[in-house]
């Protein structure tokens, strides 16, 4: 089984080398790594040229944002399974894609996902929050639940059937896509109870209170457009409780 990894980047000179090495060091043997750069104005592409010999495809051109770049990656991917690793994230170890391949050992599985930890911007070994996910149950998204998108892998034919990222969502298109796949499309999923990705703090969503509010407003819009029953009070309370647990939970606890 070929696994396609799509990495999108823009002005990621400081972190892209870690991401590239994270993929190239995977022990799984059949990987297609695709880099979509949004015409970075810093030294990102110089770093890519030094560390990206393993890349199957590399494009650097203007785009309409991160989700447009991800859609470009989907269109280029030839793997049986597609996942996304952004230019400031790294896999938690060289074994991660082996775990993913194992998750798809049954032909009945459409997608799998795992756990994620948030780390400090300049110290990826310093864990700040640990996001332990869980099995999907219908209605989970209405309660503020969603899988960690950097750990989410789906078969390429799932994207062909259910579509890519909806660009009308500026900051929550990843959550809308997973909601569409799981809640509406009812694809079959498997939760892999392993830490799979180290994600640096300071990304688009969590860099400001304004963006957090905007993301949640977009998720609520997606819930409405998906026809799901939900309560604003229940959604907000469950999400706050879930996020609070991430600060006290640690791997193995």
Coordinates of C-alpha atoms in Angstrom, one line a residue:
X1 CA 0.0 0.0 0.0
X2 CA 1.4 3.4 -1.0
X3 CA 0.9 6.2 1.5
X4 CA 0.9 9.8 0.2
X5 CA 1.9 12.5 2.6
X6 CA 1.0 16.1 1.6
X7 CA 3.0 18.9 3.3
X8 CA 1.9 22.5 2.7
X9 CA 4.3 25.3 3.5
X10 CA 4.6 29.1 3.4
X11 CA 7.6 30.9 4.9
X12 CA 8.5 27.9 6.9
X13 CA 12.3 28.2 6.7
X14 CA 12.7 27.7 10.5
X15 CA 10.8 24.4 10.7
X16 CA 10.5 22.7 7.3
X17 CA 13.8 20.7 7.6
X18 CA 12.4 18.9 10.7
X19 CA 9.2 18.0 8.8
X20 CA 11.1 16.7 5.8
X21 CA 13.5 14.6 7.9
X22 CA 10.5 13.3 9.9
X23 CA 9.0 11.8 6.7
X24 CA 12.2 10.6 5.1
X25 CA 13.2 8.7 8.3
X26 CA 10.0 6.7 8.4
X27 CA 10.6 2.9 8.4
X28 CA 7.6 2.2 6.2
X29 CA 8.9 1.6 2.6
X30 CA 6.2 2.9 0.2
X31 CA 5.8 6.6 0.8
X32 CA 5.0 9.4 -1.6
X33 CA 5.9 12.8 -0.1
X34 CA 4.4 15.8 -1.9
X35 CA 5.3 19.4 -0.9
X36 CA 3.1 22.3 -1.9
X37 CA 4.7 25.6 -1.1
X38 CA 2.8 28.9 -1.4
X39 CA 5.6 30.8 -3.1
X40 CA 7.5 31.5 0.1
X41 CA 9.4 34.7 0.4
X42 CA 12.0 33.5 2.8
X43 CA 14.5 30.7 2.5
X44 CA 12.0 27.8 2.7
X45 CA 12.8 26.5 -0.8
X46 CA 16.6 26.6 -0.1
X47 CA 16.0 24.4 2.9
X48 CA 13.8 22.1 0.8
X49 CA 16.6 21.7 -1.8
X50 CA 19.0 20.7 0.9
X51 CA 16.7 18.3 2.7
X52 CA 14.1 17.2 0.2
X53 CA 15.8 14.6 -2.0
X54 CA 13.1 12.1 -1.1
X55 CA 10.2 14.3 -2.3
X56 CA 8.1 12.8 -5.1
X57 CA 6.6 16.1 -6.1
X58 CA 7.5 19.7 -5.1
X59 CA 5.5 22.7 -6.3
X60 CA 6.1 26.4 -5.3
X61 CA 3.5 28.8 -6.5
X62 CA 0.9 31.2 -5.2
X63 CA -2.3 29.7 -3.7
X64 CA -5.4 30.7 -1.9
X65 CA -4.3 29.5 1.5
X66 CA -3.6 26.3 3.3
X67 CA -6.7 24.4 2.3
X68 CA -6.2 25.3 -1.4
X69 CA -2.7 24.0 -1.1
X70 CA -4.0 20.8 0.5
X71 CA -6.5 20.3 -2.4
X72 CA -3.6 20.6 -4.8
X73 CA -1.8 17.9 -2.9
X74 CA -4.8 15.6 -3.1
X75 CA -5.0 16.1 -6.8
X76 CA -1.4 15.1 -7.2
X77 CA -1.4 12.2 -4.8
X78 CA -1.2 8.7 -6.3
X79 CA -1.2 6.7 -3.1
X80 CA -3.8 4.4 -1.8
X81 CA -4.0 6.5 1.4
X82 CA -3.5 10.2 1.9
X83 CA -2.4 12.1 5.0
X84 CA -1.2 15.6 5.8
X85 CA 1.8 16.8 7.8
X86 CA 2.2 20.6 7.9
X87 CA 5.5 22.3 7.7
X88 CA 5.8 23.0 11.4
X89 CA 4.8 19.5 12.5
X90 CA 6.8 16.2 12.8
X91 CA 5.9 12.6 13.3
X92 CA 6.4 11.3 16.8
X93 CA 8.8 8.7 15.7
X94 CA 10.0 6.7 12.6
X95 CA 7.3 4.0 13.2
X96 CA 4.2 6.2 12.6
X97 CA 3.5 5.2 9.0
X98 CA 4.0 1.6 9.9
X99 CA 1.1 2.1 12.4
X100 CA -1.0 3.7 9.7
X101 CA -0.4 0.9 7.3
X102 CA -1.5 -1.5 10.0
X103 CA -4.6 0.5 10.6
X104 CA -5.6 -0.2 7.0
X105 CA -4.9 -3.9 7.1
X106 CA -8.6 -4.5 6.7
X107 CA -10.1 -3.5 3.4
X108 CA -13.2 -2.3 5.3
X109 CA -11.4 0.5 7.0
X110 CA -11.8 3.9 5.2
X111 CA -9.7 6.1 7.5
X112 CA -7.7 6.0 10.7
X113 CA -6.3 8.6 13.1
X114 CA -4.3 8.7 16.3
X115 CA -3.2 10.9 19.2
X116 CA -1.2 14.2 19.0
X117 CA 0.8 16.3 21.4
X118 CA 1.4 20.1 21.2
X119 CA 5.0 21.0 21.8
X120 CA 6.9 24.3 22.3
X121 CA 7.8 26.2 19.2
X122 CA 11.5 26.0 19.7
X123 CA 11.7 22.7 21.7
X124 CA 9.7 19.8 20.0
X125 CA 10.6 17.5 22.9
X126 CA 8.8 19.7 25.4
X127 CA 5.1 18.6 25.5
X128 CA 2.6 21.3 26.5
X129 CA -0.7 19.5 25.7
X130 CA -1.5 15.9 24.9
X131 CA -4.5 15.2 22.7
X132 CA -5.7 11.7 23.3
X133 CA -8.5 10.9 20.8
X134 CA -11.1 8.2 21.0
X135 CA -13.3 6.0 18.8
X136 CA -15.9 7.9 16.7
X137 CA -19.5 7.6 17.7
X138 CA -22.3 9.3 15.7
X139 CA -23.0 12.7 17.1
X140 CA -19.5 13.2 18.5
X141 CA -18.9 16.3 16.5
X142 CA -22.0 17.9 18.0
X143 CA -20.3 17.6 21.4
X144 CA -17.1 19.4 20.3
X145 CA -15.2 16.2 19.4
X146 CA -13.0 15.8 16.3
X147 CA -9.9 13.7 15.5
X148 CA -6.5 15.5 15.4
X149 CA -6.3 16.3 11.7
X150 CA -2.5 15.9 11.3
X151 CA -3.0 12.2 12.4
X152 CA -5.9 11.6 10.0
X153 CA -5.4 9.3 7.0
X154 CA -8.1 8.4 4.5
X155 CA -8.2 6.3 1.4
X156 CA -7.8 8.2 -1.8
X157 CA -11.2 7.0 -3.1
X158 CA -12.8 8.5 0.0
X159 CA -11.6 12.0 -1.1
X160 CA -12.8 11.1 -4.7
X161 CA -16.3 10.3 -3.4
X162 CA -16.8 12.9 -0.7
X163 CA -14.7 15.8 -1.9
X164 CA -11.7 17.7 -0.6
X165 CA -11.5 20.8 1.5
X166 CA -14.3 23.4 1.3
X167 CA -12.5 26.7 0.7
X168 CA -15.5 28.7 2.0
X169 CA -14.1 27.6 5.4
X170 CA -11.1 29.8 6.1
X171 CA -9.9 28.2 9.4
X172 CA -11.9 25.1 10.0
X173 CA -12.0 23.3 6.7
X174 CA -10.1 20.4 8.1
X175 CA -12.8 19.8 10.8
X176 CA -15.6 20.3 8.3
X177 CA -14.0 17.7 6.0
X178 CA -13.7 15.1 8.8
X179 CA -17.2 15.9 9.9
X180 CA -18.5 15.4 6.3
X181 CA -16.6 12.1 6.0
X182 CA -17.6 10.6 9.4
X183 CA -20.9 12.1 10.4
X184 CA -22.5 12.5 6.9
X185 CA -20.6 10.0 4.8
X186 CA -20.4 7.5 7.7
X187 CA -17.1 6.1 6.5
X188 CA -15.5 3.4 8.7
X189 CA -12.7 4.6 10.9
X190 CA -10.2 3.1 13.4
X191 CA -8.6 5.0 16.3
X192 CA -4.9 4.1 16.7
X193 CA -4.1 4.7 20.4
X194 CA -0.6 6.0 19.8
X195 CA 1.0 9.4 19.8
X196 CA 1.6 10.0 16.1
X197 CA 2.4 13.7 15.7
X198 CA 4.2 16.5 17.5
X199 CA 2.6 19.8 16.6
X200 CA 4.2 23.1 17.4
X201 CA 2.1 25.7 19.2
X202 CA 1.5 28.9 17.4
X203 CA -0.3 27.6 14.3
X204 CA -3.1 29.5 12.6
X205 CA -5.8 28.4 14.9
X206 CA -4.2 28.6 18.3
X207 CA -2.1 31.8 17.8
X208 CA -4.9 34.1 19.0
X209 CA -8.2 34.2 20.8
X210 CA -9.8 35.8 17.7
X211 CA -8.8 32.8 15.6
X212 CA -10.1 30.3 18.2
X213 CA -13.5 32.1 18.2
X214 CA -13.6 32.2 14.4
X215 CA -12.8 28.5 14.2
X216 CA -15.5 27.6 16.5
X217 CA -18.0 29.8 14.7
X218 CA -17.1 27.9 11.5
X219 CA -17.5 24.5 13.2
X220 CA -21.0 25.6 14.3
X221 CA -21.8 26.5 10.7
X222 CA -20.5 23.1 9.6
X223 CA -22.8 21.4 12.1
X224 CA -25.8 23.3 10.8
X225 CA -24.9 22.6 7.1
X226 CA -24.4 18.9 8.0
X227 CA -27.9 18.7 9.4
X228 CA -26.6 17.6 12.9
X229 CA -28.5 18.3 16.1
X230 CA -26.5 20.2 18.5
X231 CA -26.7 22.6 21.5
X232 CA -24.3 25.6 21.8
X233 CA -24.1 25.2 25.5
X234 CA -23.3 21.5 25.3
X235 CA -20.8 22.1 22.4
X236 CA -18.9 24.8 24.3
X237 CA -18.9 23.1 27.7
X238 CA -17.7 19.7 26.3
X239 CA -15.0 21.4 24.2
X240 CA -13.7 23.4 27.2
X241 CA -13.6 20.3 29.3
X242 CA -11.8 18.3 26.6
X243 CA -9.2 21.0 26.1
X244 CA -8.7 21.3 29.8
X245 CA -7.9 17.6 30.1
X246 CA -5.2 18.0 27.4
X247 CA -3.1 20.1 29.8
X248 CA -3.1 17.4 32.6
X249 CA -3.1 14.2 30.6
X250 CA 0.3 12.8 29.5
X251 CA 1.1 9.7 27.3
X252 CA 0.6 6.5 29.3
X253 CA -1.6 8.2 31.9

